[in-house]
PDB file of C-alpha atoms in Angstrom:
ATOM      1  CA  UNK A 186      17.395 221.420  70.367  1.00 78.00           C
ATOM      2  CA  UNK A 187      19.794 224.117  70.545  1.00 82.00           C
ATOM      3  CA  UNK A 188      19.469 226.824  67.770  1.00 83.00           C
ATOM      4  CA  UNK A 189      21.135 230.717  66.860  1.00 83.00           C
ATOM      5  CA  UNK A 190      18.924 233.794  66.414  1.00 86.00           C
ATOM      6  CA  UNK A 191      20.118 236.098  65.048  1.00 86.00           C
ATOM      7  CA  UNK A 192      19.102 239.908  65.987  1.00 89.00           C
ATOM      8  CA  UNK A 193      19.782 243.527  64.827  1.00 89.00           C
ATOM      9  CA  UNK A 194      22.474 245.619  66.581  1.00 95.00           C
ATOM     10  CA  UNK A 195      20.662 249.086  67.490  1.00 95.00           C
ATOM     11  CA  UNK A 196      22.270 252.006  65.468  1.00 94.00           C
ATOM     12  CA  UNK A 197      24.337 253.413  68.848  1.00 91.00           C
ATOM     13  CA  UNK A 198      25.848 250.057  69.614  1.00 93.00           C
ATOM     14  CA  UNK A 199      27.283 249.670  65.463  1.00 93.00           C
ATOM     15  CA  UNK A 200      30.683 251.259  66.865  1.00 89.00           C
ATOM     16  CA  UNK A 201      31.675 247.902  69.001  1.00 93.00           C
ATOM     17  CA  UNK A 202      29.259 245.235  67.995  1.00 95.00           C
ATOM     18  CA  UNK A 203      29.096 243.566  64.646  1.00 92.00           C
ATOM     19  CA  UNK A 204      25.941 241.487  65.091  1.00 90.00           C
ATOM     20  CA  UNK A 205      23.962 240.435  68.049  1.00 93.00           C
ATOM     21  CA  UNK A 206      22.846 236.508  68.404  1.00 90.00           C
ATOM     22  CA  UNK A 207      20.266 234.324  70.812  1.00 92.00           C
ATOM     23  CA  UNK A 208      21.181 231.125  71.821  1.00 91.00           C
ATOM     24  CA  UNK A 209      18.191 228.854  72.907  1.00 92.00           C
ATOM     25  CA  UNK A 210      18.351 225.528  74.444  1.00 92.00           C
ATOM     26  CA  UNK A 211      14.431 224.949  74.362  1.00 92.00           C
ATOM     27  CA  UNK A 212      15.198 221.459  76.521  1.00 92.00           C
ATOM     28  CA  UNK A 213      16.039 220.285  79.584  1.00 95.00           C
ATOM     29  CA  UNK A 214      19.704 218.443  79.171  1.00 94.00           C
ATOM     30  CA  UNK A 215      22.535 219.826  77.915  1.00 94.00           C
ATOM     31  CA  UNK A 216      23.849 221.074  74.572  1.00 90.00           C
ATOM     32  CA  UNK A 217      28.223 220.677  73.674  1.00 87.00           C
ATOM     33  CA  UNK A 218      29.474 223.272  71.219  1.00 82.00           C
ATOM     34  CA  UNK A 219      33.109 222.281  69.940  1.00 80.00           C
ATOM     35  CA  UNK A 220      34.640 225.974  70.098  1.00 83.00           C
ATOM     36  CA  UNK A 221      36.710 227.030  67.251  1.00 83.00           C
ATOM     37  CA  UNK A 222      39.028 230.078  66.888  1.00 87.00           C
ATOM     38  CA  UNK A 223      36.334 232.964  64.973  1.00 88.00           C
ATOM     39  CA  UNK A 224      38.946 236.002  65.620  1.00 92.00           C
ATOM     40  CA  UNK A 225      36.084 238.041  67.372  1.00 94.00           C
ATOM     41  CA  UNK A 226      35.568 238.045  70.809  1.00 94.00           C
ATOM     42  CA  UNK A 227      31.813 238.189  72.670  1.00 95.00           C
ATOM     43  CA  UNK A 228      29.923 239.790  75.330  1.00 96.00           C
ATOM     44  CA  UNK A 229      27.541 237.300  76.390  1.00 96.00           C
ATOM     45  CA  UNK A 230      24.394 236.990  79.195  1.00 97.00           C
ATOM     46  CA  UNK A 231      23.027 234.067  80.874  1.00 97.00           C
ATOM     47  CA  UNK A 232      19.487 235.315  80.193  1.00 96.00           C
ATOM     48  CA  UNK A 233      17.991 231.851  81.768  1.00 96.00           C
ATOM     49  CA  UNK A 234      19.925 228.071  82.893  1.00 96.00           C
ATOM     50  CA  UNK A 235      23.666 227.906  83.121  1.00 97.00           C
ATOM     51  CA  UNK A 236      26.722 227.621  80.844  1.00 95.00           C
ATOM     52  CA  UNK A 237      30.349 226.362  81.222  1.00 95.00           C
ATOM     53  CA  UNK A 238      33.208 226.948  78.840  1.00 93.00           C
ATOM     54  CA  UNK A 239      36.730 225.392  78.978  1.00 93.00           C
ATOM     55  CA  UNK A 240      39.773 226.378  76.619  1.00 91.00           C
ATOM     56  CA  UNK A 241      43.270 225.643  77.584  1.00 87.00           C
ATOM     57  CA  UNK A 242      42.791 223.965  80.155  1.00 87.00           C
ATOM     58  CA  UNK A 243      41.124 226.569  82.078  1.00 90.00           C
ATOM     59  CA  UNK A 244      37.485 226.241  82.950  1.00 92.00           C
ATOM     60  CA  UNK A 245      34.755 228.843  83.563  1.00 94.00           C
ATOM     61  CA  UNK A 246      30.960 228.283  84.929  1.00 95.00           C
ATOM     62  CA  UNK A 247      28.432 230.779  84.607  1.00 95.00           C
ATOM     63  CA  UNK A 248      24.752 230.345  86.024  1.00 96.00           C
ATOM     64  CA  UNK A 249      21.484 232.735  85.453  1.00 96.00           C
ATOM     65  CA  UNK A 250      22.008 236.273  85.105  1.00 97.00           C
ATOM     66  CA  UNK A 251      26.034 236.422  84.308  1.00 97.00           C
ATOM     67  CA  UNK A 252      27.123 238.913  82.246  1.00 97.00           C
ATOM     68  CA  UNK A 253      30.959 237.709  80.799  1.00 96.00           C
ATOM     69  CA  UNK A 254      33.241 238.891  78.335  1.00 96.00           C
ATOM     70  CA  UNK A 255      34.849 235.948  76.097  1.00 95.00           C
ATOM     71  CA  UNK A 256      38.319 236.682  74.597  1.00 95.00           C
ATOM     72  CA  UNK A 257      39.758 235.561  71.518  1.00 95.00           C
ATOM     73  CA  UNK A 258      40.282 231.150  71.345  1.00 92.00           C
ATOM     74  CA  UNK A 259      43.926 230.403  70.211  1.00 90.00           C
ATOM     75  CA  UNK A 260      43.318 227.655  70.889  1.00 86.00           C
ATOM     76  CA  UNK A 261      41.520 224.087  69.436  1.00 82.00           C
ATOM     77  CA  UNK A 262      40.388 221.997  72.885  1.00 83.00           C
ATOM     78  CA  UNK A 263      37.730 224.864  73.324  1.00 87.00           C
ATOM     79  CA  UNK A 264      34.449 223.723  74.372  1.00 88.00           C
ATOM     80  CA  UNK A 265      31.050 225.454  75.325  1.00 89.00           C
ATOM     81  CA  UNK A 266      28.547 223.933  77.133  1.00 93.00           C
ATOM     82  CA  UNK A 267      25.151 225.295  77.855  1.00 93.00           C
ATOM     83  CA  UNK A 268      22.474 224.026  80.580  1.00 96.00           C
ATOM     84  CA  UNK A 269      18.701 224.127  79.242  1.00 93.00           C
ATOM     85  CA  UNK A 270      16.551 225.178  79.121  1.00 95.00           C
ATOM     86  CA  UNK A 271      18.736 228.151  78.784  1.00 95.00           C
ATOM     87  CA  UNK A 272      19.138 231.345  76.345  1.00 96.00           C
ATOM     88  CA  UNK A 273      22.275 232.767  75.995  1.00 95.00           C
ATOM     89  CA  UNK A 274      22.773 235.884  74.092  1.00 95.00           C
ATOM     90  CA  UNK A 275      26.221 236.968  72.589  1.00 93.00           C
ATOM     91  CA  UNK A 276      27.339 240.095  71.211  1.00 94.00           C
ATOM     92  CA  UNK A 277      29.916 239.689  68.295  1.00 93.00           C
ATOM     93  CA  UNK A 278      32.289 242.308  68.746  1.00 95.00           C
ATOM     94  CA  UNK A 279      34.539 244.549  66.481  1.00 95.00           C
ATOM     95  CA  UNK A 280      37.781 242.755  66.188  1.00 96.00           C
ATOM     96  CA  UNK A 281      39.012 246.155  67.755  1.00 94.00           C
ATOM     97  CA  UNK A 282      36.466 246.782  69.953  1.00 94.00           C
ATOM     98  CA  UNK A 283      37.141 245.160  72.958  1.00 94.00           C
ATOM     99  CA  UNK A 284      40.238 247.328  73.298  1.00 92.00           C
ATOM    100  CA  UNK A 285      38.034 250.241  73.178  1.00 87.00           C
ATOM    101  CA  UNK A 286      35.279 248.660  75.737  1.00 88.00           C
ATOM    102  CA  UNK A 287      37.475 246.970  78.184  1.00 89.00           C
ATOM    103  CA  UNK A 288      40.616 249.448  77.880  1.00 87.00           C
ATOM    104  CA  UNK A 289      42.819 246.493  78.461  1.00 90.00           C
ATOM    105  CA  UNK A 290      45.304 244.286  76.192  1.00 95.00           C
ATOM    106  CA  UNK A 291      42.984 241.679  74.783  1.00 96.00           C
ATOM    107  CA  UNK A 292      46.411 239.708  73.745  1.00 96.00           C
ATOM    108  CA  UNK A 293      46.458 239.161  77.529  1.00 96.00           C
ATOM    109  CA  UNK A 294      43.019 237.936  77.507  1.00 96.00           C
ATOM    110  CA  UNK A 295      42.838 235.087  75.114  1.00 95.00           C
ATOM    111  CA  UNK A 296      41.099 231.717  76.259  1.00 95.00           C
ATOM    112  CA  UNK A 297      39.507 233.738  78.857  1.00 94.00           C
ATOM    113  CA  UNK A 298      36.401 233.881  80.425  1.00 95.00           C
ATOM    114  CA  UNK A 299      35.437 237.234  82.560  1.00 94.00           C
ATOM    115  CA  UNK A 300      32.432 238.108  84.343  1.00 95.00           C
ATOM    116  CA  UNK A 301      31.490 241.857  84.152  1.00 94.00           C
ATOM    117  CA  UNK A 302      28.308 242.258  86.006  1.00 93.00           C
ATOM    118  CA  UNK A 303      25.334 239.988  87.034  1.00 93.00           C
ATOM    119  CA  UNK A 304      21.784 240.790  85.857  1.00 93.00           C
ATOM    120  CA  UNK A 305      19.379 238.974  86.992  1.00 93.00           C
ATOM    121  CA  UNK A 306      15.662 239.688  84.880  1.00 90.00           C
ATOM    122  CA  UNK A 307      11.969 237.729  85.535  1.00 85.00           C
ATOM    123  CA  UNK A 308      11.577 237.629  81.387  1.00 87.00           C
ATOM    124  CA  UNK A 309      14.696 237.922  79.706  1.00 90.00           C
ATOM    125  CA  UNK A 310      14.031 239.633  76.649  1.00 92.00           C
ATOM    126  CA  UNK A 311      16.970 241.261  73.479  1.00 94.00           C
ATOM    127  CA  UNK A 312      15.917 244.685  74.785  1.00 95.00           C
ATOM    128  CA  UNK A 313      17.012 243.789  77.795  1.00 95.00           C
ATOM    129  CA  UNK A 314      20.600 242.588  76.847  1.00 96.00           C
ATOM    130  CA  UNK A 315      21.345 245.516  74.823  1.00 96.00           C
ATOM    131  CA  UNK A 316      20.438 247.874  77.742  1.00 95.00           C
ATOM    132  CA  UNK A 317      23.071 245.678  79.348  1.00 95.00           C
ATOM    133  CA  UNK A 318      25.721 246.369  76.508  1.00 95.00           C
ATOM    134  CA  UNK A 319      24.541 250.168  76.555  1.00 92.00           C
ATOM    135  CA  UNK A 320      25.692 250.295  80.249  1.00 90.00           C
ATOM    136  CA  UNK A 321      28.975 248.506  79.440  1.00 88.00           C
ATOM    137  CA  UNK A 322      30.101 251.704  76.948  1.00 80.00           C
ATOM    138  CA  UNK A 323      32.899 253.601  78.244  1.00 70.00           C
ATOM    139  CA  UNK A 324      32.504 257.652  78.996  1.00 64.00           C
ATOM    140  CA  UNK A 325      35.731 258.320  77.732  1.00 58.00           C
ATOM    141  CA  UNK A 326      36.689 256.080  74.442  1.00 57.00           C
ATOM    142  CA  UNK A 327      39.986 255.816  73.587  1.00 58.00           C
ATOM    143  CA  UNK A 328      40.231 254.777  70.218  1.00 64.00           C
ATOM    144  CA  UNK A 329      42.443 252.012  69.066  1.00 67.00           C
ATOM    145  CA  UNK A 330      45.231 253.215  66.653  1.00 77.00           C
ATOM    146  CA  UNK A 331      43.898 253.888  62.940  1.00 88.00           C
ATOM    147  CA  UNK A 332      46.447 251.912  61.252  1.00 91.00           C
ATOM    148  CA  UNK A 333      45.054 248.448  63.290  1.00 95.00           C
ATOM    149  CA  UNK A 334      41.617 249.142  62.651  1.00 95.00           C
ATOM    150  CA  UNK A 335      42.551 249.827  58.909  1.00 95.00           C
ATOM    151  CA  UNK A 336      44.583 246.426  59.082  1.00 97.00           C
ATOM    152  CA  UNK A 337      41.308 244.742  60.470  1.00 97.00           C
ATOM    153  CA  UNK A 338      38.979 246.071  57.388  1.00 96.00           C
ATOM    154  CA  UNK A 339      41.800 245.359  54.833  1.00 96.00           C
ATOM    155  CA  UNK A 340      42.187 241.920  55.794  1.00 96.00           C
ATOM    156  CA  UNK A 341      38.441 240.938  56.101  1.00 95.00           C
ATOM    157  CA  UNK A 342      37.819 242.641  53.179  1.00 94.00           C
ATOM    158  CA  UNK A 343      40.007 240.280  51.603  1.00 93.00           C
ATOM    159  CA  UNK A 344      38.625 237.169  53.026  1.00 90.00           C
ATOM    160  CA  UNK A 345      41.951 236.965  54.752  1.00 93.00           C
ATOM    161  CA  UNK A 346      43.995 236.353  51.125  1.00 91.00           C
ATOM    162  CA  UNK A 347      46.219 239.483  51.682  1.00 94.00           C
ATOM    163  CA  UNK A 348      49.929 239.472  52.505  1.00 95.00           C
ATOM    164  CA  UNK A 349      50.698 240.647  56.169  1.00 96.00           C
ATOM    165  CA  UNK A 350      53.887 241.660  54.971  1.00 96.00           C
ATOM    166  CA  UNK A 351      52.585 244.078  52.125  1.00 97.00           C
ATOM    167  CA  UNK A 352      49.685 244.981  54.641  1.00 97.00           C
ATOM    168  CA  UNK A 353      52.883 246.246  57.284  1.00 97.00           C
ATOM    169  CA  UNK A 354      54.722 248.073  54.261  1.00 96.00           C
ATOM    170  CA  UNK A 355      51.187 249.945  53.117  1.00 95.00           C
ATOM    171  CA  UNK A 356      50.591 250.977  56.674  1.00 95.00           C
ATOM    172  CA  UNK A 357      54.179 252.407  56.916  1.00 94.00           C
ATOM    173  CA  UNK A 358      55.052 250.034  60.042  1.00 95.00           C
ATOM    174  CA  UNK A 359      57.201 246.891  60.439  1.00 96.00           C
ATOM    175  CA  UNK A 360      56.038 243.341  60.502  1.00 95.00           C
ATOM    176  CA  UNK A 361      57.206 243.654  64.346  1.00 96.00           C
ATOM    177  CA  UNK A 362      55.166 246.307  64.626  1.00 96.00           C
ATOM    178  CA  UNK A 363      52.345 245.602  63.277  1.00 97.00           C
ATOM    179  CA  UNK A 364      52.321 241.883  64.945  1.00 97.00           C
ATOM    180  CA  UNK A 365      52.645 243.616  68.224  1.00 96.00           C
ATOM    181  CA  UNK A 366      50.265 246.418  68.002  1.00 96.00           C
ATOM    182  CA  UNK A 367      47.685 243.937  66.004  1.00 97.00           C
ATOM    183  CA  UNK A 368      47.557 241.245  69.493  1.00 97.00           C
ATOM    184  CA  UNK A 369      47.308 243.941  71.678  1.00 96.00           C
ATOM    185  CA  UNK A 370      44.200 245.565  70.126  1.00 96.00           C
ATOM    186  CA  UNK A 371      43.263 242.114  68.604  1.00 97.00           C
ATOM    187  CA  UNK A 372      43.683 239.444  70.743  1.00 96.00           C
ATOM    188  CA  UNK A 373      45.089 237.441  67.599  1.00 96.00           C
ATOM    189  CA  UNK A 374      48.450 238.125  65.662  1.00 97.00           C
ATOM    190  CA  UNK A 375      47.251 239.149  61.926  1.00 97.00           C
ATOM    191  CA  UNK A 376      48.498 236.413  60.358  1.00 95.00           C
ATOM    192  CA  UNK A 377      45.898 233.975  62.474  1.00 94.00           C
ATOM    193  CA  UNK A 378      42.946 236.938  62.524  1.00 96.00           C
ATOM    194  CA  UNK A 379      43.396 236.424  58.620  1.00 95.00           C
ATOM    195  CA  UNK A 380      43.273 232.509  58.823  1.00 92.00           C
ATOM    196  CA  UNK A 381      40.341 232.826  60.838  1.00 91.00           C
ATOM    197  CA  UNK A 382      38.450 234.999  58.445  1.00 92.00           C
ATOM    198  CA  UNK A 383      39.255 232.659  55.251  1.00 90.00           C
ATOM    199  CA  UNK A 384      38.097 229.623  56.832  1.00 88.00           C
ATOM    200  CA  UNK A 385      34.726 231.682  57.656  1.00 86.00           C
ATOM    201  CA  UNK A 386      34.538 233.180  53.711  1.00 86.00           C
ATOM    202  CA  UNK A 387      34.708 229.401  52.953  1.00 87.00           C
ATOM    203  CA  UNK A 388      32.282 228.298  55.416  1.00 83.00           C
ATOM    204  CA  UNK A 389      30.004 231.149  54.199  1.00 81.00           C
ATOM    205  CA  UNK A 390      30.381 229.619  50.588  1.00 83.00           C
ATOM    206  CA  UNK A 391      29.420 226.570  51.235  1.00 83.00           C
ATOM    207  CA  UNK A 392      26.715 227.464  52.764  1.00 77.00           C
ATOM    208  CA  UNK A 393      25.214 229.743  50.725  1.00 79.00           C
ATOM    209  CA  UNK A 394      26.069 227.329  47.283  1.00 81.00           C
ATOM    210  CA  UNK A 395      26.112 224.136  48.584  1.00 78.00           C
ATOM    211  CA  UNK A 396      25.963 223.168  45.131  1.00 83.00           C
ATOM    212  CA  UNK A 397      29.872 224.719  44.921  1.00 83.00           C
ATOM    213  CA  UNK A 398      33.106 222.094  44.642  1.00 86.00           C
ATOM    214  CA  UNK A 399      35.797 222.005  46.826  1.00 85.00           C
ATOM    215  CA  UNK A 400      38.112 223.301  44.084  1.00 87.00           C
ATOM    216  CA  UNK A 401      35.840 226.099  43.197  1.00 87.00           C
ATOM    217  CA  UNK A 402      36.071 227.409  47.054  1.00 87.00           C
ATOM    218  CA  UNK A 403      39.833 227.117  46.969  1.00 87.00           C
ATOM    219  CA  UNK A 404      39.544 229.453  44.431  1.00 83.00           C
ATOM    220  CA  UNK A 405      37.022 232.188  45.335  1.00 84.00           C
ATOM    221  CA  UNK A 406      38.549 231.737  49.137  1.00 84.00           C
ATOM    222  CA  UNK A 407      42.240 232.122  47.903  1.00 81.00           C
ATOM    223  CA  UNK A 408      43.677 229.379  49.547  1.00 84.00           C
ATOM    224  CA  UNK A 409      47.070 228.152  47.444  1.00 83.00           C
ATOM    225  CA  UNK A 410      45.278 224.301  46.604  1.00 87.00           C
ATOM    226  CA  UNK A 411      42.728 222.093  47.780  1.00 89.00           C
ATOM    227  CA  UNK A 412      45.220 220.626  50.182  1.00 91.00           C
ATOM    228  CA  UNK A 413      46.288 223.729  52.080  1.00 90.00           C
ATOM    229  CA  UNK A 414      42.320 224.514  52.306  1.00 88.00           C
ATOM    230  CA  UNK A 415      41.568 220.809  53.795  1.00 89.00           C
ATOM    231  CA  UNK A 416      44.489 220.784  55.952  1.00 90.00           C
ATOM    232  CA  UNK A 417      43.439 224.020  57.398  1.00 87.00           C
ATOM    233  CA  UNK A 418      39.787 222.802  57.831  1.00 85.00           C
ATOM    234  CA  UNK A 419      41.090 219.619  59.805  1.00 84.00           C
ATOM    235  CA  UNK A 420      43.299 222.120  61.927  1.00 83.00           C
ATOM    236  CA  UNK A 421      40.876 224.421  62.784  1.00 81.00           C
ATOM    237  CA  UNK A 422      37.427 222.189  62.642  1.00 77.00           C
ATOM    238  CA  UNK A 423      39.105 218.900  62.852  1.00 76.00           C
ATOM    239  CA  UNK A 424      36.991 217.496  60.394  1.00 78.00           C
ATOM    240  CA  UNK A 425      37.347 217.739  56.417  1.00 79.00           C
ATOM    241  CA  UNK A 426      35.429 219.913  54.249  1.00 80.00           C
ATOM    242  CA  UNK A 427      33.897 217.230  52.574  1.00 76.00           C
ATOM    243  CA  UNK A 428      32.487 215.608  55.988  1.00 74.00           C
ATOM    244  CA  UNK A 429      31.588 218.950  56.994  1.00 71.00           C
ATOM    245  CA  UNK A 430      27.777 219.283  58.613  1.00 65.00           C
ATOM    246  CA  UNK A 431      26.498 222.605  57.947  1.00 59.00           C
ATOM    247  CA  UNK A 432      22.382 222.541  60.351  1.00 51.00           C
ATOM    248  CA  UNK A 433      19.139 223.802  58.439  1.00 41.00           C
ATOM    249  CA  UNK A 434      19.659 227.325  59.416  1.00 40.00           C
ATOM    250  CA  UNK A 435      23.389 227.857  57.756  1.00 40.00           C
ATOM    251  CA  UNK A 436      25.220 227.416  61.373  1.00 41.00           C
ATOM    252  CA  UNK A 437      27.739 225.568  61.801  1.00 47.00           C
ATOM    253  CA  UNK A 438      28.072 223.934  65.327  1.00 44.00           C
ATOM    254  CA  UNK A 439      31.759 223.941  65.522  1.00 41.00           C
ATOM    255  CA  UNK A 440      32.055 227.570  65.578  1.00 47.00           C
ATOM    256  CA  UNK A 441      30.192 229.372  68.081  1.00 39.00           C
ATOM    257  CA  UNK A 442      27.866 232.675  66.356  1.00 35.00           C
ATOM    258  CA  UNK A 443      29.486 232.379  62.612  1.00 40.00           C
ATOM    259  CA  UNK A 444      27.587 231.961  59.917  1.00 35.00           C
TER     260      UNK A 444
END
């Protein structure tokens, strides 16, 4: 059985890393994750077994003790599977960390897999990893620009229902701007970043009132209908929000560490 535990972020790594999560295959055999466009990206380490990940048509394998970076999925042919028994842990970055972490363009790194180090350990334990992330903390940060990570909070603060085009005009930039500056820092153009985080304000809906109608998370999610909400469930989940299958424990398997 594969299942998510979730764990605190200590109070030093709060800058990059939104919320820190245990994958644990307790089995021998294998365990397939359908992975779905989040708009964060992840540190992870192979604490124990193996893992392999493929997303456009580019494949990655990882085995015991690989410490990786995965970039933002544009894609929907994403796939994640992990070799047990196994634990994985995954830090959810900022959506503008990585920038600040990697000092790279993280538009150039979407659907990709990197390995950043290899740490092997007898008894892999979550002190452990975030040690690891600790050492991964650049000297010298250079911050992203405060208009993108303003865009970032604006839009999740709004579930994602906010204009990109009134978001550009508050910030005092153009659309081209913003777009540009946004995948750079990003990985995702705003417009899709903000998809991505009304899909998850739904998904945390339902789970949380399961009791809810469709209609009634249309409206609290700001989607324009039912329709334009199911069509972008079947886009982005391929399946319908009625046939959804949320597990015991609020995670949904078609999204890899969101709740």
């Amino acid at each position: 059985m594969l299942k998510y535990i979730e764990n605190s972020v200590p109070k030093n790594q709060k800058k990059f890393f939104r919320r820190i999560l245990c994958a644990e295959l307790t089995q021998t055999g294998t365990a397939t994750v359908p992975a779905r466009p989040t708009g964060y990206s992840y540190i992870g380490w192979i604490a124990q077994g193996s893992a392999t990940a493929t997303a456009n048509g580019q494949g990655f394998n990882a085995e015991q003790g690989t410490v990786h970076y995965s970039g933002q999925l544009t894609t929907f042919d994403a796939e994640y599977i992990l070799r047990g028994p196994a634990i994985h842990y995954l830090a959810e970055l900022h959506a503008y960390a990585a920038y600040d972490l990697l000092n790279r363009d993280i538009g150039a790194l979407s659907n990709q897999v990197l390995t950043l180090d290899t740490q092997l350990q007898d008894k892999p334990h979550i002190d452990q990893f975030t040690d690891i992330l600790q050492k991964l903390h650049p000297n010298n940060v250079s911050d992203p620009s405060s208009e993108i990570v303003l865009a970032v909070q604006k839009i999740e603060a709004a579930n994602g229902a906010i204009s990109i085009a009134g978001l550009a005009n508050e910030l005092g930039i153009s659309d081209r701007q913003l777009r540009r500056r946004f995948t750079r820092v990003v990985g995702l153009p705003p417009k899709s970043f903000a998809v991505c985080q009304r899909i998850i304000g739904a998904l945390k809906l339902m789970a949380m009132n399961p009791e809810l109608s469709i209609s009634d998370v249309v409206y609290q999610v700001g989607f324009a209908d039912q329709s334009h909400l199911t069509n972008t469930f079947q886009q982005y989940l391929r399946t319908t929000p009625a046939k959804l299958e949320l597990d015991s424990n609020g995670v949904l398997r078609s999204i890899v560490a969101q709740s």
